[in-house]
Amino acid sequence: MDPHPSLHELTKLSHTYYERQWMYATAGNLSAREGDVFWITASGKHKGELNEEDFVCVSVADGSLVSARDGLKPSAETSIHQVVYSQLSDVGAALHVHTLDSNLLEFGVGKEEGFRDFPLPPIEIIKAFGIWEEKPNLTFPVFYNHTHVPSIASEIKRYIETKGKPQVPFLLIEGHGPTVWGKSVAEANKHLEAVHFLLQVMARRI
Ligand SMILES: [Zn+2]
């Protein structure tokens, strides 16, 4: 099948995020949805040298591989993107990075509880999420970093089923990094920049 038109944008973002030290080595993964499938960075690709052929196509319904160039495998964290697309129907792009500040923050979410909501500082950059309320009382979900990535995906599904869509377009996996989404790659990127700023503010207040 023809590659998603947003792969050029995602490839450029991959290089930018690498330069910003958000995707060191092969860390992180970027994806864009097209109907019943999504395209995601292949496993083991260096994000500073990624090109438009380094993506594989995966089913939104069950995460199975739809198409890939010879030898390419989906990222190990594909299940996190799959659950975001399957649970949040208006999401067109999802971006997952490993930033320093997100790893400096400690929330103490237990393995058994799986996730918990935490307050978000009500600062100006919240407007990037389309929230214009003055000093909004917002929370965001933090998940336990299971070694078995599909367990994190199951907890995200459980969160949305029990609590609904998060109030802001992102979630944080503790000691790992944020996953951010938007209707388009451009919107997801805007959200990710705002999330990065928010997490920087939180990390510096510790
Ligand atoms: Zn990751």
PDB file of N, CA, C and O in Angstrom, residues 173-200:
ATOM      1  N   ILE A 173       4.594   7.793  30.965  1.00  0.00           N
ATOM      2  CA  ILE A 173       5.016   6.519  31.545  1.00  0.00           C
ATOM      3  C   ILE A 173       6.197   6.859  32.450  1.00  0.00           C
ATOM      4  O   ILE A 173       7.199   7.433  31.988  1.00  0.00           O
ATOM      5  N   GLU A 174       6.045   6.566  33.735  1.00  0.00           N
ATOM      6  CA  GLU A 174       7.038   6.994  34.731  1.00  0.00           C
ATOM      7  C   GLU A 174       8.413   6.377  34.468  1.00  0.00           C
ATOM      8  O   GLU A 174       8.530   5.179  34.197  1.00  0.00           O
ATOM      9  N   GLY A 175       9.455   7.209  34.556  1.00  0.00           N
ATOM     10  CA  GLY A 175      10.813   6.713  34.337  1.00  0.00           C
ATOM     11  C   GLY A 175      11.037   6.252  32.912  1.00  0.00           C
ATOM     12  O   GLY A 175      11.881   5.378  32.648  1.00  0.00           O
ATOM     13  N   HIS A 176      10.310   6.826  31.970  1.00  0.00           N
ATOM     14  CA  HIS A 176      10.362   6.359  30.595  1.00  0.00           C
ATOM     15  C   HIS A 176      10.138   7.527  29.620  1.00  0.00           C
ATOM     16  O   HIS A 176      11.077   7.970  28.965  1.00  0.00           O
ATOM     17  N   GLY A 177       8.913   8.076  29.570  1.00  0.00           N
ATOM     18  CA  GLY A 177       8.682   9.226  28.700  1.00  0.00           C
ATOM     19  C   GLY A 177       7.221   9.423  28.367  1.00  0.00           C
ATOM     20  O   GLY A 177       6.389   8.549  28.632  1.00  0.00           O
ATOM     21  N   PRO A 178       6.892  10.590  27.760  1.00  0.00           N
ATOM     22  CA  PRO A 178       5.498  10.892  27.419  1.00  0.00           C
ATOM     23  C   PRO A 178       5.085  10.323  26.058  1.00  0.00           C
ATOM     24  O   PRO A 178       5.918  10.139  25.166  1.00  0.00           O
ATOM     25  N   THR A 179       3.785  10.033  25.933  1.00  0.00           N
ATOM     26  CA  THR A 179       3.153   9.756  24.639  1.00  0.00           C
ATOM     27  C   THR A 179       2.109  10.850  24.444  1.00  0.00           C
ATOM     28  O   THR A 179       1.271  11.077  25.321  1.00  0.00           O
ATOM     29  N   VAL A 180       2.199  11.530  23.299  1.00  0.00           N
ATOM     30  CA  VAL A 180       1.395  12.715  23.039  1.00  0.00           C
ATOM     31  C   VAL A 180       0.653  12.499  21.732  1.00  0.00           C
ATOM     32  O   VAL A 180       1.179  11.841  20.828  1.00  0.00           O
ATOM     33  N   TRP A 181      -0.574  13.035  21.596  1.00  0.00           N
ATOM     34  CA  TRP A 181      -1.310  12.819  20.361  1.00  0.00           C
ATOM     35  C   TRP A 181      -2.004  14.095  19.884  1.00  0.00           C
ATOM     36  O   TRP A 181      -2.100  15.088  20.611  1.00  0.00           O
ATOM     37  N   GLY A 182      -2.490  14.037  18.648  1.00  0.00           N
ATOM     38  CA  GLY A 182      -3.228  15.153  18.068  1.00  0.00           C
ATOM     39  C   GLY A 182      -3.969  14.662  16.836  1.00  0.00           C
ATOM     40  O   GLY A 182      -3.786  13.524  16.393  1.00  0.00           O
ATOM     41  N   LYS A 183      -4.814  15.571  16.281  1.00  0.00           N
ATOM     42  CA  LYS A 183      -5.581  15.176  15.090  1.00  0.00           C
ATOM     43  C   LYS A 183      -4.678  14.997  13.879  1.00  0.00           C
ATOM     44  O   LYS A 183      -4.979  14.233  12.973  1.00  0.00           O
ATOM     45  N   SER A 184      -3.576  15.751  13.843  1.00  0.00           N
ATOM     46  CA  SER A 184      -2.619  15.684  12.730  1.00  0.00           C
ATOM     47  C   SER A 184      -1.214  15.630  13.314  1.00  0.00           C
ATOM     48  O   SER A 184      -1.027  15.851  14.518  1.00  0.00           O
ATOM     49  N   VAL A 185      -0.234  15.379  12.442  1.00  0.00           N
ATOM     50  CA  VAL A 185       1.166  15.386  12.899  1.00  0.00           C
ATOM     51  C   VAL A 185       1.511  16.774  13.439  1.00  0.00           C
ATOM     52  O   VAL A 185       2.149  16.907  14.487  1.00  0.00           O
ATOM     53  N   ALA A 186       1.062  17.826  12.734  1.00  0.00           N
ATOM     54  CA  ALA A 186       1.374  19.200  13.166  1.00  0.00           C
ATOM     55  C   ALA A 186       0.790  19.481  14.549  1.00  0.00           C
ATOM     56  O   ALA A 186       1.457  20.064  15.412  1.00  0.00           O
ATOM     57  N   GLU A 187      -0.454  19.047  14.778  1.00  0.00           N
ATOM     58  CA  GLU A 187      -1.077  19.299  16.083  1.00  0.00           C
ATOM     59  C   GLU A 187      -0.384  18.475  17.179  1.00  0.00           C
ATOM     60  O   GLU A 187      -0.128  18.975  18.274  1.00  0.00           O
ATOM     61  N   ALA A 188      -0.063  17.227  16.884  1.00  0.00           N
ATOM     62  CA  ALA A 188       0.628  16.383  17.869  1.00  0.00           C
ATOM     63  C   ALA A 188       1.984  16.982  18.226  1.00  0.00           C
ATOM     64  O   ALA A 188       2.389  16.983  19.398  1.00  0.00           O
ATOM     65  N   ASN A 189       2.675  17.542  17.232  1.00  0.00           N
ATOM     66  CA  ASN A 189       3.975  18.169  17.493  1.00  0.00           C
ATOM     67  C   ASN A 189       3.814  19.395  18.388  1.00  0.00           C
ATOM     68  O   ASN A 189       4.584  19.598  19.327  1.00  0.00           O
ATOM     69  N   LYS A 190       2.785  20.199  18.103  1.00  0.00           N
ATOM     70  CA  LYS A 190       2.510  21.380  18.955  1.00  0.00           C
ATOM     71  C   LYS A 190       2.247  20.916  20.395  1.00  0.00           C
ATOM     72  O   LYS A 190       2.791  21.479  21.349  1.00  0.00           O
ATOM     73  N   HIS A 191       1.445  19.877  20.545  1.00  0.00           N
ATOM     74  CA  HIS A 191       1.148  19.352  21.877  1.00  0.00           C
ATOM     75  C   HIS A 191       2.420  18.833  22.561  1.00  0.00           C
ATOM     76  O   HIS A 191       2.630  19.064  23.750  1.00  0.00           O
ATOM     77  N   LEU A 192       3.267  18.138  21.807  1.00  0.00           N
ATOM     78  CA  LEU A 192       4.486  17.579  22.405  1.00  0.00           C
ATOM     79  C   LEU A 192       5.407  18.697  22.907  1.00  0.00           C
ATOM     80  O   LEU A 192       5.992  18.589  23.988  1.00  0.00           O
ATOM     81  N   GLU A 193       5.516  19.784  22.136  1.00  0.00           N
ATOM     82  CA  GLU A 193       6.371  20.883  22.583  1.00  0.00           C
ATOM     83  C   GLU A 193       5.822  21.475  23.881  1.00  0.00           C
ATOM     84  O   GLU A 193       6.589  21.808  24.797  1.00  0.00           O
ATOM     85  N   ALA A 194       4.493  21.588  23.974  1.00  0.00           N
ATOM     86  CA  ALA A 194       3.875  22.108  25.204  1.00  0.00           C
ATOM     87  C   ALA A 194       4.089  21.140  26.368  1.00  0.00           C
ATOM     88  O   ALA A 194       4.399  21.553  27.488  1.00  0.00           O
ATOM     89  N   VAL A 195       3.938  19.850  26.106  1.00  0.00           N
ATOM     90  CA  VAL A 195       4.141  18.824  27.149  1.00  0.00           C
ATOM     91  C   VAL A 195       5.589  18.878  27.649  1.00  0.00           C
ATOM     92  O   VAL A 195       5.851  18.828  28.857  1.00  0.00           O
ATOM     93  N   HIS A 196       6.523  18.994  26.727  1.00  0.00           N
ATOM     94  CA  HIS A 196       7.931  19.061  27.116  1.00  0.00           C
ATOM     95  C   HIS A 196       8.161  20.250  28.046  1.00  0.00           C
ATOM     96  O   HIS A 196       8.824  20.126  29.084  1.00  0.00           O
ATOM     97  N   PHE A 197       7.580  21.403  27.692  1.00  0.00           N
ATOM     98  CA  PHE A 197       7.746  22.603  28.520  1.00  0.00           C
ATOM     99  C   PHE A 197       7.140  22.384  29.915  1.00  0.00           C
ATOM    100  O   PHE A 197       7.754  22.699  30.934  1.00  0.00           O
ATOM    101  N   LEU A 198       5.932  21.807  29.956  1.00  0.00           N
ATOM    102  CA  LEU A 198       5.263  21.538  31.229  1.00  0.00           C
ATOM    103  C   LEU A 198       6.100  20.609  32.119  1.00  0.00           C
ATOM    104  O   LEU A 198       6.254  20.837  33.319  1.00  0.00           O
ATOM    105  N   LEU A 199       6.635  19.550  31.508  1.00  0.00           N
ATOM    106  CA  LEU A 199       7.413  18.585  32.293  1.00  0.00           C
ATOM    107  C   LEU A 199       8.737  19.203  32.759  1.00  0.00           C
ATOM    108  O   LEU A 199       9.225  18.892  33.855  1.00  0.00           O
ATOM    109  N   GLN A 200       9.282  20.117  31.944  1.00  0.00           N
ATOM    110  CA  GLN A 200      10.490  20.834  32.358  1.00  0.00           C
ATOM    111  C   GLN A 200      10.195  21.679  33.585  1.00  0.00           C
ATOM    112  O   GLN A 200      10.972  21.700  34.540  1.00  0.00           O
TER     113      GLN A 200
END
